[in-house]
Short mmCIF file of the C-alpha atoms (twelve columns), coordinates in Angstrom:
data_MODEL
# 
_entry.id   MODEL 
# 
loop_
_atom_site.group_PDB 
_atom_site.id 
_atom_site.type_symbol 
_atom_site.label_atom_id 
_atom_site.label_alt_id 
_atom_site.label_comp_id 
_atom_site.label_asym_id 
_atom_site.label_seq_id 
_atom_site.Cartn_x 
_atom_site.Cartn_y 
_atom_site.Cartn_z 
_atom_site.pdbx_PDB_model_num 
ATOM 1   C CA . MET A 1   59.828 57.144 -13.520 1 
ATOM 2   C CA . LYS A 2   57.131 60.727 -14.148 1 
ATOM 3   C CA . GLU A 3   60.599 62.105 -13.332 1 
ATOM 4   C CA . LEU A 4   62.290 60.490 -16.302 1 
ATOM 5   C CA . ILE A 5   59.691 61.065 -18.295 1 
ATOM 6   C CA . VAL A 6   59.291 65.193 -18.117 1 
ATOM 7   C CA . GLU A 7   63.233 65.126 -18.563 1 
ATOM 8   C CA . MET A 8   63.167 63.301 -21.250 1 
ATOM 9   C CA . GLU A 9   60.409 66.002 -22.668 1 
ATOM 10  C CA . THR A 10  62.626 69.260 -21.629 1 
ATOM 11  C CA . TYR A 11  65.731 67.396 -23.753 1 
ATOM 12  C CA . ALA A 12  63.179 66.628 -26.249 1 
ATOM 13  C CA . LYS A 13  62.296 70.398 -26.704 1 
ATOM 14  C CA . GLU A 14  66.009 71.658 -25.790 1 
ATOM 15  C CA . LYS A 15  67.222 69.993 -28.820 1 
ATOM 16  C CA . ASN A 16  64.334 69.625 -31.100 1 
ATOM 17  C CA . VAL A 17  64.026 66.172 -31.027 1 
ATOM 18  C CA . PRO A 18  60.309 64.785 -32.509 1 
ATOM 19  C CA . ILE A 19  59.045 62.514 -30.254 1 
ATOM 20  C CA . ILE A 20  54.803 61.536 -30.006 1 
ATOM 21  C CA . GLU A 21  51.939 63.784 -28.577 1 
ATOM 22  C CA . LYS A 22  50.984 62.923 -24.923 1 
ATOM 23  C CA . ASP A 23  47.008 62.106 -27.120 1 
ATOM 24  C CA . SER A 24  48.545 59.574 -29.535 1 
ATOM 25  C CA . ILE A 25  50.782 57.268 -26.929 1 
ATOM 26  C CA . ALA A 26  48.089 57.387 -24.182 1 
ATOM 27  C CA . PHE A 27  45.964 56.736 -27.207 1 
ATOM 28  C CA . ILE A 28  48.459 53.288 -27.648 1 
ATOM 29  C CA . MET A 29  48.891 52.635 -24.307 1 
ATOM 30  C CA . LYS A 30  45.383 52.552 -23.204 1 
ATOM 31  C CA . TYR A 31  45.269 49.557 -26.468 1 
ATOM 32  C CA . ILE A 32  48.985 47.406 -24.981 1 
ATOM 33  C CA . LYS A 33  46.215 47.793 -21.475 1 
ATOM 34  C CA . ALA A 34  43.601 46.572 -23.732 1 
ATOM 35  C CA . ASN A 35  44.270 43.726 -26.305 1 
ATOM 36  C CA . ASN A 36  46.717 43.393 -23.717 1 
ATOM 37  C CA . ILE A 37  49.492 43.085 -26.320 1 
ATOM 38  C CA . LYS A 38  52.932 41.738 -25.340 1 
ATOM 39  C CA . ASN A 39  55.433 41.226 -27.885 1 
ATOM 40  C CA . ILE A 40  55.508 44.908 -29.679 1 
ATOM 41  C CA . LEU A 41  57.857 45.724 -32.935 1 
ATOM 42  C CA . GLU A 42  58.840 50.531 -32.855 1 
ATOM 43  C CA . ILE A 43  60.885 52.049 -35.688 1 
ATOM 44  C CA . GLY A 44  61.959 55.289 -34.851 1 
ATOM 45  C CA . SER A 45  63.601 54.905 -31.181 1 
ATOM 46  C CA . ALA A 46  64.199 58.669 -31.940 1 
ATOM 47  C CA . ILE A 47  65.446 59.180 -27.271 1 
ATOM 48  C CA . GLY A 48  62.753 56.159 -26.284 1 
ATOM 49  C CA . TYR A 49  60.126 57.747 -24.914 1 
ATOM 50  C CA . SER A 50  57.213 56.360 -26.116 1 
ATOM 51  C CA . ALA A 51  59.223 53.103 -26.165 1 
ATOM 52  C CA . ILE A 52  59.315 54.037 -21.703 1 
ATOM 53  C CA . LEU A 53  55.811 54.319 -22.833 1 
ATOM 54  C CA . MET A 54  54.376 51.508 -23.339 1 
ATOM 55  C CA . ALA A 55  56.670 48.901 -22.516 1 
ATOM 56  C CA . SER A 56  55.553 49.772 -18.644 1 
ATOM 57  C CA . SER A 57  52.111 50.249 -19.835 1 
ATOM 58  C CA . ASN A 58  51.224 46.606 -19.146 1 
ATOM 59  C CA . GLN A 59  53.455 44.529 -16.987 1 
ATOM 60  C CA . GLU A 60  54.315 41.176 -19.799 1 
ATOM 61  C CA . THR A 61  54.977 44.422 -22.164 1 
ATOM 62  C CA . LYS A 62  58.001 44.022 -24.630 1 
ATOM 63  C CA . VAL A 63  59.379 46.333 -26.452 1 
ATOM 64  C CA . THR A 64  61.986 46.229 -28.940 1 
ATOM 65  C CA . THR A 65  63.184 49.308 -30.785 1 
ATOM 66  C CA . ILE A 66  65.270 50.424 -33.902 1 
ATOM 67  C CA . GLU A 67  67.417 53.629 -34.110 1 
ATOM 68  C CA . ARG A 68  69.439 55.064 -36.794 1 
ATOM 69  C CA . ASP A 69  70.538 58.190 -36.147 1 
ATOM 70  C CA . GLU A 70  74.285 56.911 -33.525 1 
ATOM 71  C CA . GLU A 71  73.191 59.989 -31.610 1 
ATOM 72  C CA . ARG A 72  69.754 59.200 -30.384 1 
ATOM 73  C CA . TYR A 73  69.812 55.729 -29.960 1 
ATOM 74  C CA . MET A 74  73.232 56.056 -27.226 1 
ATOM 75  C CA . GLU A 75  70.701 58.553 -25.210 1 
ATOM 76  C CA . CYS A 76  67.512 55.942 -25.447 1 
ATOM 77  C CA . LEU A 77  69.958 53.417 -24.126 1 
ATOM 78  C CA . LYS A 78  70.549 55.305 -21.208 1 
ATOM 79  C CA . ASN A 79  66.560 56.594 -20.741 1 
ATOM 80  C CA . VAL A 80  66.216 52.858 -21.088 1 
ATOM 81  C CA . LYS A 81  68.876 52.293 -18.644 1 
ATOM 82  C CA . LYS A 82  67.620 54.903 -15.849 1 
ATOM 83  C CA . SER A 83  63.634 53.630 -16.615 1 
ATOM 84  C CA . GLY A 84  65.053 50.305 -14.613 1 
ATOM 85  C CA . LEU A 85  62.826 48.893 -18.354 1 
ATOM 86  C CA . GLU A 86  66.688 47.122 -19.743 1 
ATOM 87  C CA . LYS A 87  64.629 43.809 -19.937 1 
ATOM 88  C CA . LYS A 88  61.096 44.504 -21.590 1 
ATOM 89  C CA . ILE A 89  63.109 46.798 -24.001 1 
ATOM 90  C CA . ASN A 90  65.653 45.697 -26.411 1 
ATOM 91  C CA . VAL A 91  67.132 49.199 -28.399 1 
ATOM 92  C CA . VAL A 92  68.807 48.232 -32.253 1 
ATOM 93  C CA . PHE A 93  71.262 50.510 -33.505 1 
ATOM 94  C CA . GLN A 94  69.966 50.255 -38.064 1 
ATOM 95  C CA . ASP A 95  67.983 51.435 -40.544 1 
ATOM 96  C CA . ALA A 96  64.758 49.779 -40.010 1 
ATOM 97  C CA . LEU A 97  65.205 49.069 -43.425 1 
ATOM 98  C CA . ASP A 98  68.265 46.720 -43.722 1 
ATOM 99  C CA . VAL A 99  67.421 44.666 -40.053 1 
ATOM 100 C CA . ASN A 100 66.943 41.139 -41.129 1 
ATOM 101 C CA . LEU A 101 63.752 39.547 -39.041 1 
ATOM 102 C CA . SER A 102 63.525 35.959 -38.623 1 
ATOM 103 C CA . ASP A 103 60.860 33.861 -36.714 1 
ATOM 104 C CA . VAL A 104 59.324 37.355 -34.970 1 
ATOM 105 C CA . SER A 105 56.012 38.068 -34.640 1 
ATOM 106 C CA . TYR A 106 54.496 40.903 -33.154 1 
ATOM 107 C CA . ASP A 107 51.577 42.376 -31.872 1 
ATOM 108 C CA . LEU A 108 52.005 45.327 -32.585 1 
ATOM 109 C CA . ILE A 109 53.513 47.632 -34.350 1 
ATOM 110 C CA . PHE A 110 54.247 50.879 -34.806 1 
ATOM 111 C CA . ILE A 111 55.871 53.549 -36.855 1 
ATOM 112 C CA . ASP A 112 57.061 56.428 -36.715 1 
ATOM 113 C CA . ALA A 113 60.702 57.396 -37.928 1 
ATOM 114 C CA . ALA A 114 61.870 58.853 -41.130 1 
ATOM 115 C CA . LYS A 115 58.219 59.870 -42.720 1 
ATOM 116 C CA . GLY A 116 59.062 59.057 -46.382 1 
ATOM 117 C CA . GLN A 117 60.036 55.410 -45.662 1 
ATOM 118 C CA . TYR A 118 55.815 54.368 -44.463 1 
ATOM 119 C CA . THR A 119 54.686 52.250 -47.656 1 
ATOM 120 C CA . LYS A 120 57.940 51.186 -47.275 1 
ATOM 121 C CA . PHE A 121 57.940 50.503 -43.814 1 
ATOM 122 C CA . PHE A 122 54.974 48.869 -43.440 1 
ATOM 123 C CA . GLU A 123 55.122 46.790 -46.571 1 
ATOM 124 C CA . LYS A 124 58.337 45.108 -44.984 1 
ATOM 125 C CA . PHE A 125 57.716 44.987 -41.595 1 
ATOM 126 C CA . LYS A 126 53.508 43.776 -41.889 1 
ATOM 127 C CA . TYR A 127 54.870 39.732 -42.120 1 
ATOM 128 C CA . PHE A 128 56.061 39.936 -38.539 1 
ATOM 129 C CA . LEU A 129 52.945 40.803 -37.616 1 
ATOM 130 C CA . ALA A 130 51.153 38.307 -35.319 1 
ATOM 131 C CA . PRO A 131 48.058 37.038 -36.430 1 
ATOM 132 C CA . ASN A 132 44.970 39.550 -34.479 1 
ATOM 133 C CA . GLY A 133 47.443 41.783 -33.850 1 
ATOM 134 C CA . VAL A 134 48.155 45.811 -34.948 1 
ATOM 135 C CA . ILE A 135 50.082 48.237 -36.880 1 
ATOM 136 C CA . ILE A 136 50.060 51.749 -35.660 1 
ATOM 137 C CA . THR A 137 51.799 55.109 -37.549 1 
ATOM 138 C CA . ASP A 138 51.829 57.187 -36.575 1 
ATOM 139 C CA . ASN A 139 52.355 61.775 -37.593 1 
ATOM 140 C CA . LEU A 140 49.502 61.151 -40.145 1 
ATOM 141 C CA . LYS A 141 48.357 64.962 -39.979 1 
ATOM 142 C CA . PHE A 142 52.603 65.851 -39.954 1 
ATOM 143 C CA . HIS A 143 51.793 70.143 -37.865 1 
ATOM 144 C CA . GLY A 144 48.808 70.179 -40.131 1 
ATOM 145 C CA . TYR A 145 50.641 69.900 -42.946 1 
ATOM 146 C CA . VAL A 146 48.810 67.333 -45.117 1 
ATOM 147 C CA . GLY A 147 46.022 67.885 -47.597 1 
ATOM 148 C CA . LYS A 148 47.541 71.155 -48.219 1 
ATOM 149 C CA . SER A 149 50.814 70.499 -49.968 1 
ATOM 150 C CA . GLU A 150 50.204 72.300 -52.844 1 
ATOM 151 C CA . LYS A 151 50.325 75.574 -50.760 1 
ATOM 152 C CA . ILE A 152 53.899 74.734 -49.323 1 
ATOM 153 C CA . GLU A 153 56.319 76.590 -51.388 1 
ATOM 154 C CA . SER A 154 59.507 74.494 -49.404 1 
ATOM 155 C CA . LYS A 155 60.773 71.319 -51.947 1 
ATOM 156 C CA . ASN A 156 61.486 69.288 -49.780 1 
ATOM 157 C CA . LEU A 157 58.969 69.434 -47.430 1 
ATOM 158 C CA . ARG A 158 56.605 69.415 -50.021 1 
ATOM 159 C CA . SER A 159 57.896 67.055 -51.592 1 
ATOM 160 C CA . LEU A 160 57.700 64.767 -47.456 1 
ATOM 161 C CA . VAL A 161 54.627 65.408 -47.138 1 
ATOM 162 C CA . GLU A 162 53.156 64.284 -50.606 1 
ATOM 163 C CA . LYS A 163 55.046 60.792 -49.397 1 
ATOM 164 C CA . ILE A 164 52.665 60.911 -46.421 1 
ATOM 165 C CA . GLU A 165 49.831 61.607 -47.776 1 
ATOM 166 C CA . SER A 166 50.424 58.983 -51.001 1 
ATOM 167 C CA . TYR A 167 51.048 57.129 -47.334 1 
ATOM 168 C CA . ILE A 168 47.247 57.293 -46.105 1 
ATOM 169 C CA . THR A 169 46.457 56.834 -49.545 1 
ATOM 170 C CA . PHE A 170 47.840 52.792 -49.575 1 
ATOM 171 C CA . LEU A 171 46.565 52.542 -46.165 1 
ATOM 172 C CA . LYS A 172 42.901 53.557 -47.275 1 
ATOM 173 C CA . GLU A 173 43.142 51.645 -50.584 1 
ATOM 174 C CA . ASN A 174 45.321 48.634 -49.163 1 
ATOM 175 C CA . GLU A 175 43.667 45.131 -49.973 1 
ATOM 176 C CA . GLU A 176 44.983 43.652 -47.421 1 
ATOM 177 C CA . PHE A 177 44.704 45.903 -44.813 1 
ATOM 178 C CA . GLU A 178 41.682 47.833 -43.437 1 
ATOM 179 C CA . THR A 179 42.839 51.164 -41.665 1 
ATOM 180 C CA . GLU A 180 40.809 53.465 -39.063 1 
ATOM 181 C CA . PHE A 181 42.724 57.095 -38.333 1 
ATOM 182 C CA . TYR A 182 42.376 59.360 -35.565 1 
ATOM 183 C CA . ASP A 183 42.044 62.917 -35.066 1 
ATOM 184 C CA . LEU A 184 44.921 62.483 -32.293 1 
ATOM 185 C CA . GLY A 185 48.171 64.185 -31.824 1 
ATOM 186 C CA . ASP A 186 49.462 64.468 -34.909 1 
ATOM 187 C CA . GLY A 187 47.323 62.208 -37.062 1 
ATOM 188 C CA . ILE A 188 47.379 58.587 -35.589 1 
ATOM 189 C CA . SER A 189 45.542 54.703 -37.877 1 
ATOM 190 C CA . VAL A 190 45.350 51.298 -36.167 1 
ATOM 191 C CA . SER A 191 46.024 48.737 -39.383 1 
ATOM 192 C CA . LYS A 192 43.980 45.187 -39.053 1 
ATOM 193 C CA . ARG A 193 44.242 42.201 -41.704 1 
ATOM 194 C CA . LYS A 194 41.070 42.610 -43.163 1 
ATOM 195 C CA . ASN A 195 39.647 38.249 -43.049 1 
ATOM 196 C CA . GLU A 196 40.813 39.507 -38.834 1 
ATOM 197 C CA . SER A 197 38.392 42.118 -37.772 1 
ATOM 198 C CA . GLN A 198 35.651 39.904 -38.687 1 
# 
């Protein structure tokens, strides 16, 4: 497994595929163990790096991961097979906003896909959160750009950063969820329903 992880890290670097930072995934794996998380939904598989690490952090943990990019989806399938975790990881090839779920609930929903759609992902998938479940979001610092959008010259980049900033505001002002922000990796948040966080 260690070899595969290193292989995936190298692949991601060479092909410029964004994968979760080590501090962030270590935090999530620790959370999965401490809270005995069994069912995870991941929005944005990329090459399967975080799905494999999350699924391997606890014996009973199962991951459903959604990826819309065909090349990454194929790479993810290949890596899941290599990891021997096919029974624990279900890879879905679809745009997360088009996925129809029913009769399922997840202890942890991990959002790490198109940054501009974070609020939409949160609003869509919160209905599938189990009681006491959490929604974890990655990349909230976005390489240090967040909070400095007015200084960014590239229009596309500025627009993306502004969307992340408005997502952070959405989390802070959310009446239904209470969110804690962690200065780990590229910035991470953990959101819980308010009536359950007492």
